[in-house]
Coordinates of C-alpha atoms in Angstrom, one line a residue:
M408 CA 35.8 -12.6 36.5
V409 CA 37.5 -14.5 34.0
A410 CA 40.8 -12.9 35.6
E411 CA 39.9 -14.3 38.9
F412 CA 39.7 -17.9 37.0
L413 CA 43.3 -17.4 35.4
R414 CA 44.6 -16.1 38.8
L415 CA 43.4 -19.3 40.6
R416 CA 44.7 -21.6 37.5
L417 CA 47.8 -20.4 37.6
R418 CA 47.7 -21.1 41.4
L419 CA 47.0 -24.4 41.2
L420 CA 49.8 -25.0 38.3
G421 CA 51.8 -23.5 41.1
N422 CA 51.3 -25.5 43.6
A423 CA 52.4 -28.4 41.7
G424 CA 56.0 -27.2 42.7
R425 CA 55.6 -28.0 46.0
R426 CA 54.8 -31.5 46.0
P427 CA 57.4 -34.0 46.9
A428 CA 60.6 -34.4 45.3
S429 CA 59.4 -37.8 44.0
Q430 CA 56.2 -36.3 42.5
L431 CA 58.1 -33.4 41.6
V432 CA 60.3 -35.7 39.2
G433 CA 57.4 -37.1 37.2
V434 CA 55.9 -33.8 37.0
L435 CA 59.1 -32.4 35.3
I436 CA 59.8 -35.4 33.7
G437 CA 55.8 -35.1 32.1
L438 CA 56.8 -31.1 31.3
A439 CA 60.2 -32.1 29.4
Y440 CA 58.0 -34.8 27.1
A441 CA 55.3 -32.3 26.4
A442 CA 57.8 -29.4 25.3
V443 CA 59.9 -32.3 23.1
M444 CA 56.5 -33.7 21.5
T445 CA 55.6 -30.0 20.9
I446 CA 58.9 -29.5 19.1
A447 CA 58.7 -32.4 17.1
L448 CA 54.6 -31.9 16.0
V449 CA 55.8 -28.5 14.6
A450 CA 59.0 -29.4 13.0
G451 CA 56.6 -32.4 11.4
L452 CA 54.2 -29.8 10.3
V453 CA 57.0 -27.7 8.8
T454 CA 58.1 -30.6 6.8
L455 CA 55.0 -31.1 5.1
R456 CA 54.9 -27.8 4.1
D457 CA 56.9 -29.2 0.9
A458 CA 55.0 -32.3 0.8
D459 CA 52.5 -33.3 -1.7
P460 CA 49.0 -31.6 -0.7
E461 CA 47.2 -34.8 -0.5
L462 CA 50.0 -36.4 1.8
A463 CA 50.0 -33.3 3.7
R464 CA 46.2 -33.6 3.6
T465 CA 45.8 -37.1 4.8
V466 CA 48.1 -36.8 7.6
V467 CA 47.1 -33.5 9.0
V468 CA 43.4 -34.4 8.5
I469 CA 43.7 -38.0 10.1
S470 CA 46.2 -37.1 13.0
G471 CA 43.9 -34.0 14.0
S472 CA 40.7 -36.1 14.1
V473 CA 42.6 -38.7 16.4
V474 CA 43.9 -35.7 18.9
V475 CA 40.1 -34.2 18.9
A476 CA 38.9 -37.9 19.4
A477 CA 41.7 -38.5 22.6
F478 CA 40.3 -34.6 24.0
W479 CA 36.8 -36.0 23.8
L480 CA 36.7 -39.4 24.9
V481 CA 40.1 -39.8 27.5
P482 CA 38.4 -37.7 30.1
V483 CA 35.4 -39.2 30.2
V484 CA 36.5 -43.2 30.1
F485 CA 39.6 -42.9 32.4
G486 CA 37.2 -40.7 34.9
L487 CA 39.4 -37.8 35.3
T488 CA 39.4 -35.5 38.3
D489 CA 38.6 -31.8 37.6
R490 CA 40.2 -29.4 39.9
L491 CA 38.1 -26.7 38.9
D492 CA 34.9 -28.6 38.9
P493 CA 31.9 -26.2 38.4
R494 CA 29.9 -27.7 41.5
S495 CA 32.6 -26.2 43.4
F496 CA 31.4 -22.7 42.6
A497 CA 27.7 -23.4 43.5
L498 CA 27.9 -21.3 46.5
F499 CA 29.7 -17.9 45.0
G500 CA 26.4 -16.9 43.3
V501 CA 28.3 -16.6 39.9
T502 CA 25.5 -17.0 36.8
D503 CA 25.7 -20.0 34.4
G504 CA 27.4 -17.9 32.0
R505 CA 30.4 -16.1 33.3
L506 CA 31.3 -19.3 35.2
A507 CA 31.1 -21.2 32.0
I508 CA 33.3 -18.6 30.2
G509 CA 36.1 -18.5 33.3
L510 CA 36.3 -22.0 33.3
L511 CA 36.7 -22.4 29.7
V512 CA 39.1 -19.5 29.3
A513 CA 41.1 -21.2 32.4
A514 CA 41.2 -24.4 31.0
F515 CA 43.7 -23.3 28.2
L516 CA 46.4 -22.9 31.1
G517 CA 47.4 -26.3 30.9
V518 CA 50.0 -28.7 29.3
P519 CA 47.3 -30.6 26.7
A520 CA 45.4 -27.3 25.8
L521 CA 48.8 -25.3 25.6
V522 CA 50.2 -28.3 23.3
V523 CA 47.2 -28.5 21.0
T524 CA 46.8 -24.9 20.4
I525 CA 50.6 -24.4 19.4
V526 CA 50.3 -27.1 17.3
G527 CA 46.9 -26.1 15.8
L528 CA 48.7 -22.5 15.0
A529 CA 51.9 -24.4 13.2
T530 CA 49.6 -25.9 10.6
A531 CA 49.5 -22.2 9.3
V532 CA 53.3 -23.0 8.0
T533 CA 51.9 -26.4 6.6
W534 CA 49.3 -24.3 4.7
S535 CA 51.2 -21.0 4.0
Q536 CA 51.6 -21.5 0.2
S537 CA 49.3 -18.3 0.0
P538 CA 47.9 -15.9 1.9
G539 CA 44.5 -16.9 2.1
S540 CA 45.3 -20.3 2.9
T541 CA 47.5 -18.8 5.8
L542 CA 44.8 -16.8 7.1
L543 CA 42.4 -20.1 7.1
A544 CA 45.0 -22.1 8.7
I545 CA 45.2 -19.8 11.6
V546 CA 41.5 -19.6 12.0
S547 CA 40.9 -23.3 11.7
G548 CA 44.0 -24.1 13.9
L549 CA 42.5 -21.9 17.2
I550 CA 38.9 -23.5 16.2
G551 CA 40.4 -27.0 16.1
A552 CA 42.1 -26.1 19.5
I553 CA 38.9 -24.6 21.1
T554 CA 37.1 -27.6 19.9
C555 CA 39.7 -30.0 21.9
V556 CA 39.4 -28.2 25.1
L557 CA 35.8 -27.4 24.9
G558 CA 35.1 -30.8 24.4
A559 CA 37.6 -31.9 26.9
R560 CA 35.7 -29.8 29.6
I561 CA 32.4 -31.4 28.6
S562 CA 33.7 -34.6 28.6
I563 CA 35.6 -34.4 32.3
S564 CA 32.5 -33.0 33.4
L565 CA 30.4 -35.8 32.3
G566 CA 32.7 -38.3 33.9
S567 CA 32.4 -36.7 36.9
F568 CA 28.7 -37.9 36.8
A569 CA 29.0 -41.4 35.1
F570 CA 32.3 -42.7 37.1
T571 CA 31.2 -41.7 40.5
S572 CA 32.8 -44.5 42.7
R573 CA 36.6 -45.5 42.0
R574 CA 35.6 -49.1 41.0
A575 CA 33.7 -47.4 38.0
R576 CA 36.6 -45.0 37.2
E577 CA 39.6 -48.1 37.0
V578 CA 37.0 -50.1 35.1
G579 CA 36.6 -47.4 32.7
A580 CA 40.7 -47.0 32.6
V581 CA 41.4 -51.0 32.0
V582 CA 38.5 -50.6 29.3
G583 CA 40.4 -47.5 27.8
V584 CA 43.8 -48.8 28.1
L585 CA 42.8 -52.1 26.4
A586 CA 41.0 -50.5 23.6
V587 CA 44.2 -48.0 23.1
V588 CA 46.4 -51.2 23.0
V589 CA 44.3 -53.1 20.6
L590 CA 43.6 -49.9 18.3
V591 CA 46.8 -49.0 17.7
P592 CA 48.3 -51.9 16.3
G593 CA 45.2 -51.9 13.8
L594 CA 46.0 -48.5 12.7
L595 CA 49.6 -49.2 12.4
L596 CA 48.7 -52.2 10.3
L597 CA 46.3 -50.0 8.1
M598 CA 48.8 -47.4 7.4
I599 CA 51.8 -49.7 6.8
T600 CA 50.3 -52.3 4.3
S601 CA 49.2 -51.5 1.1
W602 CA 45.5 -51.0 2.5
G603 CA 46.7 -47.1 2.8
G604 CA 47.3 -47.2 -1.1
N605 CA 49.4 -44.1 -2.5
A606 CA 48.5 -41.0 -0.5
S607 CA 50.3 -38.9 -2.7
A608 CA 47.9 -39.8 -5.2
G609 CA 44.9 -39.7 -3.4
D610 CA 43.8 -43.7 -3.5
G611 CA 43.5 -46.0 -0.9
V612 CA 42.1 -46.0 2.4
L613 CA 43.9 -43.5 4.2
P614 CA 43.4 -40.8 1.9
A615 CA 39.6 -41.7 1.4
L616 CA 39.3 -41.9 5.3
A617 CA 40.6 -38.4 5.7
G618 CA 38.0 -37.0 3.0
A619 CA 35.6 -38.6 5.4
L620 CA 36.6 -37.2 8.4
G621 CA 36.9 -33.5 6.8
W622 CA 33.1 -34.0 6.7
T623 CA 32.7 -34.3 10.3
P624 CA 33.1 -32.8 13.5
L625 CA 36.7 -34.4 14.3
G626 CA 38.5 -33.3 11.2
A627 CA 36.3 -30.3 9.6
A628 CA 38.5 -27.5 11.1
W629 CA 41.8 -29.3 9.9
A630 CA 40.5 -30.1 6.5
V631 CA 39.6 -26.1 5.8
P632 CA 43.7 -25.0 4.5
A633 CA 43.9 -28.6 3.0
D634 CA 40.8 -27.8 0.6
A635 CA 42.2 -24.0 0.5
V636 CA 45.3 -25.0 -0.7
N637 CA 43.8 -28.0 -3.2
G638 CA 41.5 -24.5 -5.2
Q639 CA 38.6 -25.9 -3.4
W640 CA 37.2 -22.9 -1.8
V641 CA 33.3 -24.2 -1.9
Y642 CA 34.5 -27.0 0.2
A643 CA 37.1 -24.7 2.6
V644 CA 34.2 -22.6 3.5
L645 CA 31.4 -25.3 3.9
K646 CA 33.9 -27.0 6.4
L647 CA 34.8 -24.1 7.9
L648 CA 31.0 -23.8 8.9
I649 CA 31.0 -27.1 10.3
A650 CA 33.5 -26.4 12.3
V651 CA 31.7 -23.0 13.7
A652 CA 29.1 -24.8 14.2
T653 CA 30.5 -27.6 15.8
V654 CA 32.2 -25.3 18.8
G655 CA 28.7 -23.6 18.9
L656 CA 26.8 -26.7 19.4
L657 CA 29.6 -27.7 22.1
W658 CA 29.6 -24.4 23.8
L659 CA 25.8 -24.7 24.1
A660 CA 26.3 -28.1 25.5
W661 CA 28.9 -26.9 28.0
R662 CA 27.0 -23.8 28.8
G663 CA 23.7 -26.0 29.7
L664 CA 26.1 -28.8 31.7
V665 CA 27.5 -26.0 33.7
G666 CA 24.3 -24.4 34.4
L667 CA 22.9 -28.5 35.8
M668 CA 25.9 -28.8 37.9
L669 CA 25.1 -25.6 39.7
V670 CA 21.7 -27.0 40.9
S671 CA 22.4 -30.8 40.7
P672 CA 26.2 -31.0 43.1
G673 CA 26.0 -34.7 43.5
T674 CA 29.0 -36.5 45.2
R675 CA 31.9 -38.5 44.6
D676 CA 32.6 -41.5 46.7
D677 CA 35.4 -40.8 49.5
E678 CA 38.6 -42.1 48.4
T679 CA 39.4 -43.5 51.5
R680 CA 36.6 -45.5 52.2
D681 CA 35.5 -46.5 48.4
E682 CA 36.0 -50.4 48.6
A683 CA 38.8 -49.7 51.4
G684 CA 41.2 -53.1 51.9
L685 CA 39.3 -55.1 49.3
G686 CA 41.9 -54.8 46.7
W687 CA 41.1 -56.4 43.4
F688 CA 37.8 -57.7 45.1
G689 CA 36.7 -54.1 45.0
R690 CA 37.5 -53.7 41.5
T691 CA 36.0 -56.9 39.6
P692 CA 32.7 -57.3 39.4
S693 CA 30.6 -59.5 42.0
T694 CA 30.0 -62.1 40.2
P695 CA 32.1 -66.0 40.5
T696 CA 34.5 -65.1 37.4
G697 CA 34.8 -61.3 38.9
A698 CA 35.8 -62.9 42.4
I699 CA 38.2 -65.5 40.9
A700 CA 39.9 -63.4 38.6
A701 CA 40.3 -61.2 41.4
R702 CA 41.6 -64.0 43.7
V703 CA 44.1 -64.6 40.8
L704 CA 45.2 -61.5 40.2
T705 CA 45.7 -61.1 43.8
Y706 CA 48.4 -64.0 43.8
W707 CA 49.7 -63.0 40.8
A708 CA 50.4 -59.6 42.5
R709 CA 52.0 -61.2 45.7
D710 CA 52.7 -64.8 44.8
P711 CA 56.6 -65.2 44.4
R712 CA 55.9 -68.6 42.7
Y713 CA 53.9 -66.8 40.0
F714 CA 57.1 -64.2 39.7
A715 CA 58.7 -67.6 39.2
Q716 CA 56.6 -68.7 36.2
L717 CA 56.9 -65.5 34.3
V718 CA 61.1 -66.0 34.4
I719 CA 60.4 -68.7 31.9
V720 CA 58.7 -66.6 29.5
P721 CA 61.6 -64.0 28.3
A722 CA 64.0 -66.9 29.2
P723 CA 64.1 -68.9 26.4
A724 CA 63.5 -66.7 24.0
V725 CA 66.9 -64.4 25.2
L726 CA 68.8 -67.6 25.2
A727 CA 67.4 -68.6 21.4
V728 CA 68.5 -64.9 20.2
L729 CA 72.1 -65.1 22.0
V730 CA 72.6 -68.4 20.5
F731 CA 71.5 -68.0 16.7
A732 CA 73.4 -64.4 16.8
F733 CA 76.2 -66.4 17.7
V734 CA 76.2 -68.4 14.9
G735 CA 75.8 -65.4 12.5
V736 CA 71.7 -65.4 11.7
P737 CA 70.9 -62.0 10.1
I738 CA 69.0 -59.7 12.4
E739 CA 66.1 -59.4 9.9
Y740 CA 65.2 -63.1 10.5
L741 CA 66.0 -62.9 14.3
A742 CA 64.2 -60.4 15.4
L743 CA 60.9 -62.0 14.7
L744 CA 61.8 -65.1 16.6
P745 CA 61.5 -63.6 20.5
L746 CA 58.2 -62.7 20.4
P747 CA 56.4 -65.9 19.2
M748 CA 58.7 -67.7 22.0
M749 CA 57.5 -65.8 24.5
C750 CA 53.7 -66.1 24.0
V751 CA 54.4 -69.9 23.8
F752 CA 55.5 -70.2 27.5
L753 CA 53.0 -67.0 28.4
G754 CA 49.9 -69.1 27.7
W755 CA 51.7 -72.3 28.6
V756 CA 52.2 -71.1 32.4
V757 CA 48.1 -71.8 33.4
H758 CA 48.8 -75.6 32.4
N759 CA 49.1 -76.4 36.2
D760 CA 47.4 -73.2 37.8
T761 CA 44.9 -75.1 39.9
A762 CA 47.7 -77.0 41.7
F763 CA 48.8 -73.8 42.6
D764 CA 45.5 -73.5 45.0
N765 CA 47.4 -76.3 46.9
T766 CA 43.7 -76.9 49.3
A767 CA 42.3 -73.5 48.9
V768 CA 40.8 -75.0 46.0
W769 CA 37.8 -76.2 47.8
L770 CA 36.4 -73.1 48.0
H771 CA 35.7 -73.5 44.6
L772 CA 34.6 -76.8 44.9
V773 CA 32.2 -76.3 47.7
A774 CA 30.6 -73.3 45.8
G775 CA 29.3 -75.8 43.3
R776 CA 29.4 -75.5 39.3
V777 CA 31.7 -72.9 38.9
G778 CA 33.9 -74.3 36.2
L779 CA 33.1 -72.3 33.7
A780 CA 34.0 -69.1 36.0
D781 CA 37.1 -71.1 37.3
R782 CA 38.5 -71.4 33.8
I783 CA 37.9 -67.8 32.6
G784 CA 38.8 -66.4 35.8
R785 CA 42.3 -67.9 36.0
M786 CA 42.8 -66.6 32.6
I787 CA 42.6 -62.8 33.5
P788 CA 46.0 -62.2 34.2
I789 CA 47.4 -64.2 31.3
V790 CA 45.3 -61.9 29.4
L791 CA 46.2 -58.8 30.7
I792 CA 49.7 -59.3 30.1
A793 CA 49.4 -60.7 26.5
V794 CA 47.3 -57.8 25.0
P795 CA 49.9 -55.3 25.7
L796 CA 53.3 -57.6 24.8
I797 CA 51.4 -58.8 21.4
G798 CA 50.1 -55.3 20.6
I799 CA 53.7 -53.6 21.5
G800 CA 56.0 -56.4 21.1
S801 CA 54.3 -57.0 17.6
F802 CA 55.3 -53.6 15.8
L803 CA 58.8 -53.9 17.5
S804 CA 59.4 -57.1 15.8
V805 CA 58.7 -56.1 12.7
L806 CA 60.1 -52.8 13.3
F807 CA 63.7 -54.2 14.2
A808 CA 63.4 -56.6 11.3
D809 CA 62.8 -53.8 8.4
D810 CA 60.0 -55.8 7.5
L811 CA 56.5 -53.9 8.5
D812 CA 55.0 -56.0 6.2
A813 CA 55.3 -58.7 8.5
L814 CA 52.9 -57.4 11.0
P815 CA 50.0 -59.2 10.1
A816 CA 51.8 -62.6 10.3
V817 CA 53.6 -61.8 13.8
L818 CA 50.2 -60.3 15.2
G819 CA 48.4 -63.8 13.8
V820 CA 51.1 -66.1 15.2
C821 CA 51.6 -64.4 18.4
T822 CA 47.9 -64.8 18.9
C823 CA 47.2 -68.1 17.9
L824 CA 50.1 -69.2 20.6
V825 CA 48.6 -67.5 23.6
L826 CA 45.0 -68.3 22.9
T827 CA 46.2 -72.0 22.2
G828 CA 48.1 -72.0 25.3
L829 CA 45.3 -70.9 27.7
G830 CA 42.7 -73.3 25.6
L831 CA 45.1 -76.7 26.5
G832 CA 46.0 -75.0 29.9
S833 CA 42.1 -74.9 30.9
I834 CA 42.0 -78.8 29.9
F835 CA 45.2 -79.7 31.5
S836 CA 45.0 -78.4 34.9
A837 CA 41.4 -79.6 35.4
R838 CA 42.4 -83.1 34.3
F839 CA 46.2 -83.7 35.2
P840 CA 47.0 -81.6 38.1
Y841 CA 50.5 -82.3 39.4
A842 CA 52.7 -81.7 42.2
A843 CA 53.3 -77.7 42.6
T844 CA 55.5 -75.7 45.0
R845 CA 53.4 -75.0 48.1
P846 CA 52.1 -71.8 49.3
G847 CA 54.7 -70.1 51.6
D848 CA 57.7 -72.3 50.0
S849 CA 60.3 -71.2 47.9
A850 CA 59.5 -70.2 44.3
F851 CA 62.0 -72.1 42.8
T852 CA 61.8 -75.6 44.8
Q853 CA 59.7 -78.4 43.3
P854 CA 58.0 -81.3 45.0
Q855 CA 58.9 -84.6 43.4
S856 CA 56.2 -86.6 41.6
T857 CA 56.1 -90.5 41.7
G858 CA 53.9 -91.0 38.6
P859 CA 54.6 -89.9 34.8
T860 CA 51.8 -87.1 35.0
S861 CA 54.0 -84.0 35.7
V862 CA 56.1 -84.7 32.8
L863 CA 53.2 -85.8 30.3
A864 CA 51.4 -82.9 31.2
Q865 CA 54.2 -80.2 30.8
L866 CA 55.0 -82.1 27.1
F867 CA 51.9 -82.4 25.7
S868 CA 50.4 -79.1 26.7
L869 CA 53.4 -77.1 25.5
F870 CA 54.1 -79.3 22.1
G871 CA 50.0 -79.5 22.1
T872 CA 50.4 -75.4 21.7
I873 CA 52.8 -75.6 18.8
A874 CA 51.6 -78.1 17.0
L875 CA 48.0 -76.3 16.8
S876 CA 49.7 -73.3 15.8
T877 CA 51.6 -74.9 12.8
P878 CA 49.2 -73.8 10.4
A879 CA 49.6 -69.9 11.3
L880 CA 53.6 -70.0 11.9
V881 CA 54.1 -72.3 8.4
Y882 CA 51.9 -69.5 6.7
G883 CA 54.0 -66.6 8.2
V884 CA 57.2 -68.4 7.0
L885 CA 55.7 -69.0 4.1
G886 CA 54.8 -64.7 3.6
V887 CA 58.5 -63.8 4.7
F888 CA 59.9 -66.3 2.1
V889 CA 57.9 -67.1 -0.5
D890 CA 54.9 -64.9 -1.0
P891 CA 53.6 -61.9 1.2
M892 CA 49.9 -63.0 0.3
Y893 CA 50.5 -65.8 3.0
L894 CA 51.1 -62.9 5.8
W895 CA 47.3 -62.2 5.9
V896 CA 46.5 -66.0 5.4
S897 CA 48.6 -66.4 8.5
L898 CA 46.6 -63.6 10.3
W899 CA 43.1 -64.9 10.0
T900 CA 44.4 -68.8 10.2
G901 CA 45.7 -67.7 13.3
L902 CA 42.8 -65.8 15.0
G903 CA 40.6 -68.4 14.0
V904 CA 42.6 -71.4 15.0
G905 CA 43.4 -69.7 18.6
V906 CA 39.7 -68.5 19.3
V907 CA 38.2 -72.3 18.4
V908 CA 41.4 -73.8 20.6
L909 CA 40.1 -71.3 23.4
V910 CA 36.3 -71.8 23.3
V911 CA 36.7 -75.5 23.1
G912 CA 39.3 -75.8 26.0
V913 CA 37.2 -73.5 28.5
I914 CA 34.4 -75.6 27.9
A915 CA 35.6 -79.1 27.9
G916 CA 38.0 -77.7 30.9
A917 CA 34.7 -76.2 32.6
R918 CA 33.0 -79.7 32.5
I919 CA 36.2 -81.7 33.8
F920 CA 36.6 -79.5 36.8
D921 CA 32.8 -79.8 37.7
R922 CA 33.5 -83.8 37.2
R923 CA 36.5 -84.3 38.8
G924 CA 36.2 -81.6 41.7
P925 CA 36.8 -84.6 44.3
E926 CA 39.8 -85.7 42.9
I927 CA 41.0 -82.3 41.9
L928 CA 40.7 -82.0 46.1
A929 CA 42.2 -84.9 46.7
A930 CA 45.4 -84.2 44.5
A931 CA 45.9 -80.8 46.4
Q932 CA 46.0 -82.6 50.0
R933 CA 48.8 -85.1 48.7
N934 CA 51.0 -81.9 47.3

């Protein structure tokens, strides 16, 4: 029976080569990326053999725990589709146990499973200081790989129950991506600052975290050979028992889940008819805020006027970098400049967002007191752009500046600029809407304005954002040039000021929008 499942799995893998050329290129790129990552990880584990045992222990245990957590959480969060769903075999008369074993063995014929198995076995090189530790490393590596694959199987099957509609799967994917983008900078911040302590000496947060994870199902298997190398054989045996017990419990859960799925087939919504034709409206909550967010997201995806707004986000930063590079500003300072400038204009683009609706804004007005939903819904596209921009851009900025200690200040300043811009924009777009490009017109045309409203709204919203973010900027500069302690002050100041301005701006803008509905509609009709 296991051989039949293996042949079926190989047939499914072989069918990947029959895809259209465009999809086949993507598959080949993914396979090449997996091969390169496997080689790099194995090389890193080989290098750790000559490193300090405490440092190697910290790296292997924390990295292994993250991998196990990813195998357990990613499938259920992103709602991955299972090509070997146990429910597909409900009519074949296969017993629960045989089906569970067959599907588990077949699951190892996949790229992620093969990568984690090879890397897990490669830890034997890291801990090859003695025959005993080498044998334990091989055993614990296999146990770690089984823990990952078995947990992934359970996660995928649970996801098939939890995410039965496309909307649920897409919402889960968005939440998962945002969580990754938010958590990765935090982990990097923890690793590159003094919070990590001296891993070789065994002090700091990271060694302590590795020690704690070693007693959990996530990291027990990876900590076994590390304790053996350090001479802590009792701890090694206890953690090996924890790892084996984890696999045993996962197996019982997997077998019970297979039995449940065989008698409760369930259904998944048809992909062709699930929320068909609704676009973003089928993916956002059925609330006023969700409806407004869906409409604005649709505009940002299709309307050239919104594309033109995004042009101004990187343009000033690129121009400033070219100018300062021409006059000889050092790269370690120049690399910290583009991202804050981009965040200034990213938060600023919503300051006249209401005028872009033109006469369609009457839909919000006749709905009755939806000011708060309107203010929040219009921010969603900017937030979806800002989160990865700040999360990834901050790390790249300090990396090119060769000053990783500056990461807290860059995160604080950029977050403050975006949140402050959104807060002020919520007020100005409701109180001072001015003539904007009409729907269908060229994105680079601008109607003439008879009064000073347009100029004043642009200036006050832009310079107000900079002025309110000045404390975080000043502390960031002091941290770079005077005392690194100010880098953390810049982070907390930026977060505090940004959140306060955002909350106050949204509340004030909502009240203005509800109170000045007729004036907003009149301004739109004059546009």
